[in-house]
XYZ file of N, CA and C in Angstrom:
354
model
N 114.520 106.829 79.369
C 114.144 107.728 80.418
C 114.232 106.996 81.751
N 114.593 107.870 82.645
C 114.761 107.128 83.911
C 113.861 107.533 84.974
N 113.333 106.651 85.916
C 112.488 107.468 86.854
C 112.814 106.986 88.464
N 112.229 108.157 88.991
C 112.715 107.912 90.781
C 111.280 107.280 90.978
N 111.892 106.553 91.716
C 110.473 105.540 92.671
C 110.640 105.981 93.980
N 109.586 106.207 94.651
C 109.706 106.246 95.874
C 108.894 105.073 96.747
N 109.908 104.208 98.116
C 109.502 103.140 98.426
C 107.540 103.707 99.352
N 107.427 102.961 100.285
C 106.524 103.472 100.615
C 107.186 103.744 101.935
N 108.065 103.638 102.256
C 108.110 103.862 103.610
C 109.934 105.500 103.265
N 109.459 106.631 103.794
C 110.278 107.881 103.241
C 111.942 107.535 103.995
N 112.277 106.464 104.954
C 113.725 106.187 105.730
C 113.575 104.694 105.072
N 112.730 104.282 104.574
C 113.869 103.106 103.892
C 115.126 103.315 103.009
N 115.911 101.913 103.504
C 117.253 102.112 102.796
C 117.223 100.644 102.760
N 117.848 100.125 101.461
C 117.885 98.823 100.909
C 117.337 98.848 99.726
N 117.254 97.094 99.638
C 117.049 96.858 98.194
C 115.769 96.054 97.584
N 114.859 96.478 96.819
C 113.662 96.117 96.581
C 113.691 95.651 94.818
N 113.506 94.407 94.977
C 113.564 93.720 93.792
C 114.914 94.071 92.945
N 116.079 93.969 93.945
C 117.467 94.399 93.232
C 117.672 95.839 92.685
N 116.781 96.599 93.134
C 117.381 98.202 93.130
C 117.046 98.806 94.718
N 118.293 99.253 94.676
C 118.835 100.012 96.180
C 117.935 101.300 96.450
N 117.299 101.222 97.217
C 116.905 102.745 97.688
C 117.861 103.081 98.982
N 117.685 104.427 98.708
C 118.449 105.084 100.122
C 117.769 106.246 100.257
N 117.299 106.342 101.322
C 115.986 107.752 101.350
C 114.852 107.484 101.593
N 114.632 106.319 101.057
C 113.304 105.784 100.159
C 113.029 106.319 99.079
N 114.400 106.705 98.297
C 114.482 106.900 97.067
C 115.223 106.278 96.020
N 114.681 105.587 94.795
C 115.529 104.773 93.881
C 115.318 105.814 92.633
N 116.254 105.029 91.263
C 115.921 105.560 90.356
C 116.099 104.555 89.772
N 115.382 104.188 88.462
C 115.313 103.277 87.859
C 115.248 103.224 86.596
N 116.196 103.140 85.652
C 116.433 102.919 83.946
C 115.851 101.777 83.031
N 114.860 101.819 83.003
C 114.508 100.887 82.391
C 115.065 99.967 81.069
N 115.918 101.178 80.260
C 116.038 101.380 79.171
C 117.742 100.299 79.190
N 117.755 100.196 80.944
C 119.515 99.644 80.670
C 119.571 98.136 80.951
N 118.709 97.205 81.043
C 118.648 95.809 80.910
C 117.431 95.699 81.194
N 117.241 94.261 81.146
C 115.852 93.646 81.247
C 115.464 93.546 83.085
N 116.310 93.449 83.705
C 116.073 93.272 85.238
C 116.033 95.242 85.810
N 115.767 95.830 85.072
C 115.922 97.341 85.409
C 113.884 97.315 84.508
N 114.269 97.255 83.983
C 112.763 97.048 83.339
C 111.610 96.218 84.124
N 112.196 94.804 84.126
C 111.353 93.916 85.191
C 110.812 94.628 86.864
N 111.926 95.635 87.557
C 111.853 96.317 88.361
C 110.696 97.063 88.118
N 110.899 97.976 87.117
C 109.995 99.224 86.928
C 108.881 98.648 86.952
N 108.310 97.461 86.174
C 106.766 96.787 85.967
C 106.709 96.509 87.366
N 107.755 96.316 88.189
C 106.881 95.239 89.289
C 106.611 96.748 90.321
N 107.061 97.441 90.002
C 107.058 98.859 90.926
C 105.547 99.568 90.511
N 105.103 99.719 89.207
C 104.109 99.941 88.829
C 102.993 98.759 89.253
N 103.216 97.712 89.191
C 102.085 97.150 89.803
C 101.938 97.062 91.399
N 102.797 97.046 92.150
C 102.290 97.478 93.204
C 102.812 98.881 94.027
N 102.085 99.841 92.530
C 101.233 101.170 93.118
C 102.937 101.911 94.252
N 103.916 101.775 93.517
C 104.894 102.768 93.803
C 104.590 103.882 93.505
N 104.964 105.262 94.354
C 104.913 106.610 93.263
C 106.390 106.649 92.449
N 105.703 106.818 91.860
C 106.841 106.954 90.567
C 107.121 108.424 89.511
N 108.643 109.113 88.972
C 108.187 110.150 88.744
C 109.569 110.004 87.660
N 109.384 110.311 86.248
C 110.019 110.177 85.143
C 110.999 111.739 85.814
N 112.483 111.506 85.769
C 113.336 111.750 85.557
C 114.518 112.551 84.639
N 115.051 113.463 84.545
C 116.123 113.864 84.111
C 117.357 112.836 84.626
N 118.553 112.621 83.270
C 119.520 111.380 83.712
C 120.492 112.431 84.341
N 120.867 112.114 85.471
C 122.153 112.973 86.036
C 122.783 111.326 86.642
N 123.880 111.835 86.949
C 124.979 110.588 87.637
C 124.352 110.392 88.941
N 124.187 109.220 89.149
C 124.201 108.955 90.916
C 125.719 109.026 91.349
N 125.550 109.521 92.457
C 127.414 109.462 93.286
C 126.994 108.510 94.481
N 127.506 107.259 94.566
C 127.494 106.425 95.932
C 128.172 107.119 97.080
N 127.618 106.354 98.194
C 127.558 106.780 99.471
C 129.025 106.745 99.575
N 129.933 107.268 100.933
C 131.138 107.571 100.748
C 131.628 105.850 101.289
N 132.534 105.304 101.035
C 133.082 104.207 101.288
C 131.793 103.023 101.078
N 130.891 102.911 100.308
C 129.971 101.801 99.482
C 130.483 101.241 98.905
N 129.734 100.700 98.639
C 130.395 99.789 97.478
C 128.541 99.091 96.169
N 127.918 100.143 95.888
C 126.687 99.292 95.258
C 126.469 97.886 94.452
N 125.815 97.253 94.838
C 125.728 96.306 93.742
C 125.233 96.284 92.046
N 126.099 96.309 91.453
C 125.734 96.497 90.407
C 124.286 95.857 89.880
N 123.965 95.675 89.096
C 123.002 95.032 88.258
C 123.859 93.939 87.100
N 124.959 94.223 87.162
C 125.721 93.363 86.379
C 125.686 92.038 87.438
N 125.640 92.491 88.668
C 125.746 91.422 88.845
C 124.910 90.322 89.840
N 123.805 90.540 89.681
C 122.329 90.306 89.618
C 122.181 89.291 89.123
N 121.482 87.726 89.453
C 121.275 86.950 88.968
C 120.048 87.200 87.615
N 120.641 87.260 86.636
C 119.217 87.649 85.588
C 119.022 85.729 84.983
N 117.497 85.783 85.176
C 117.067 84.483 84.794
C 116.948 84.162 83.315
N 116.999 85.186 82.135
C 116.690 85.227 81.606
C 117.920 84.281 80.675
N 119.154 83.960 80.984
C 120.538 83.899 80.869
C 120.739 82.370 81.452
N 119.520 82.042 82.060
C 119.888 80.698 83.162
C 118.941 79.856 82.887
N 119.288 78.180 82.642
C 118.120 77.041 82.573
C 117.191 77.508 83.961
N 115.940 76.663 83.005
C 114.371 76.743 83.874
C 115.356 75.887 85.518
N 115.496 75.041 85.051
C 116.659 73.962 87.045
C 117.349 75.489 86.973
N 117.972 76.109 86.777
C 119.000 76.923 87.585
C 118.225 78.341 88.415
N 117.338 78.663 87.523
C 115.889 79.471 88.126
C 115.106 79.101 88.993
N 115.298 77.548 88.823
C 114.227 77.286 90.038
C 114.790 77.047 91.582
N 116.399 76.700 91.406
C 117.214 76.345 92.337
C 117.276 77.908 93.375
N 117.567 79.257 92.505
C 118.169 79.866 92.420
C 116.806 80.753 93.293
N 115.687 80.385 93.321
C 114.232 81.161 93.792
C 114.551 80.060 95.171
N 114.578 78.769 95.145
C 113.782 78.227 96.545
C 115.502 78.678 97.558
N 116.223 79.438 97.475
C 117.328 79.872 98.055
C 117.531 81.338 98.493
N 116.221 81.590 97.810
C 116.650 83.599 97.439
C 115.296 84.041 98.865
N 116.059 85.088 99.351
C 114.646 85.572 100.337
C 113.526 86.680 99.324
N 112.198 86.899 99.833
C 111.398 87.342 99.156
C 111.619 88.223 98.567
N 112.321 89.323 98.670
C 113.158 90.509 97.612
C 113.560 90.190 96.175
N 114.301 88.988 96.966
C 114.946 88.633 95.490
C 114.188 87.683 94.600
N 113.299 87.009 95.570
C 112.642 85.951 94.425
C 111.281 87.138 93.499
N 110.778 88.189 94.177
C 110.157 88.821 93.542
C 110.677 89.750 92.563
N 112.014 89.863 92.615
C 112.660 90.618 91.509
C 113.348 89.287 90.241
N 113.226 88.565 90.536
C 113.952 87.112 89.832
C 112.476 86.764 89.201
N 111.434 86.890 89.434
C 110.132 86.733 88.901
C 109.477 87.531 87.799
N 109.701 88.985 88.529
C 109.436 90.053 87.656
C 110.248 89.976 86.286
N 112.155 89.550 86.554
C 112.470 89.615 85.639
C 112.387 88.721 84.460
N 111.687 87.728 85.201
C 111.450 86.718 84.271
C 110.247 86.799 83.272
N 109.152 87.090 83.941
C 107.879 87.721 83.419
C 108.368 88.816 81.983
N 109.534 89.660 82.365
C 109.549 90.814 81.347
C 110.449 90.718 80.449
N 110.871 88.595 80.337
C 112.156 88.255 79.481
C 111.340 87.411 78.864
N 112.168 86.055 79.225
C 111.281 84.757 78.695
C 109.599 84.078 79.093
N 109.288 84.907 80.147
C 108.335 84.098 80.631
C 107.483 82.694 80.253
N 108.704 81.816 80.922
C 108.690 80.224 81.256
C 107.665 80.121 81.929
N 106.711 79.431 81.861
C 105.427 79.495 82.724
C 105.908 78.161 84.334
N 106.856 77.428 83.731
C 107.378 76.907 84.869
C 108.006 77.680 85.766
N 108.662 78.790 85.575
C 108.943 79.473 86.336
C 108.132 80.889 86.813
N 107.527 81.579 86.423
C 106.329 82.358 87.012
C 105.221 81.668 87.416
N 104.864 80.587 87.202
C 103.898 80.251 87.949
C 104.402 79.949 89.654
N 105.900 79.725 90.272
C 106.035 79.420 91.267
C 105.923 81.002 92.140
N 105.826 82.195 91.586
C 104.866 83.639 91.831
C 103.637 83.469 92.395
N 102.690 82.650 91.828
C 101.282 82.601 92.176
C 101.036 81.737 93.436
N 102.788 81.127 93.969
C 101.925 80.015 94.815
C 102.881 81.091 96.247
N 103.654 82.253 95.446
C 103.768 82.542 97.074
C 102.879 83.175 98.026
C-alpha cells in the first residue's frame, strides 16, 4: 500500500529524506525497498500527515528528470567506513534519510548512533 505524505509546509517542493515532494505532496511505497520504508518510519515519527493511498502512476513534471531510488545511496549494501564517509559528506536531508534507512535495515549501532549526536 502506498501513502501520500504531506510535508508541513503546502508549496514545498524537494526532497525529504530522498523522496521528492512537489506540492508538498509525496507518495510513498513502502512495500518497494527498504529506503522507501525507512522514509515512511521517519515520516511517522516526526508527525507527517499521512494518508494510505490507491496505487495510480505518478507522471513527472514535463522535461524532469526524478531521481530514482535506485539510485539512492542505500547503506544497507555499504561497509560501516563507507556509511560513515558517506553521512560526514551528505547535507541534513540526506544524512537523515541514510539513518532512517539504516535503522529499518541493518541497524549498526556504529552507525545510528552518529543520529543521536546530531
Amino acid at each position: 500500500m502506498k501513502y501520500l505524505v504531506s510535508a508541513p509546509r503546502p508549496d514545498f517542493q524537494g526532497a525529504i529524506v530522498g523522496v521528492h515532494f512537489r506540492d508538498g505532496a509525496a507518495t510513498v511505497d513502502p512495500t518497494a525497498d527498504n529506503i522507501q520504508r525507512a522514509a515512511l518510519q521517519y515520516f511517522q515519527r516526526a508527525n507527517y500527515s499521512m494518508v494510505a493511498v490507491e496505487e495510480t502512476p505518478a507522471e513527472p513534471e514535463p522535461g524532469s528528470s526524478p531521481e530514482s531510488t535506485e539510485d539512492l545511496f542505500d547503506p544497507n549494501t555499504r561497509s560501516v567506513e563507507e556509511v560513515l564517509a558517506h553521512l560526514a559528506d551528505a547535507d541534513a536531508d540526506e544524512q537523515a534519510r541514510v539513518l532512517a534507512a539504516e535503522a529499518a535495515g541493518k541497524a549498526r549501532t556504529t552507525i545510528t548512533s552518529k543520529g543521536d549526536q546530531s
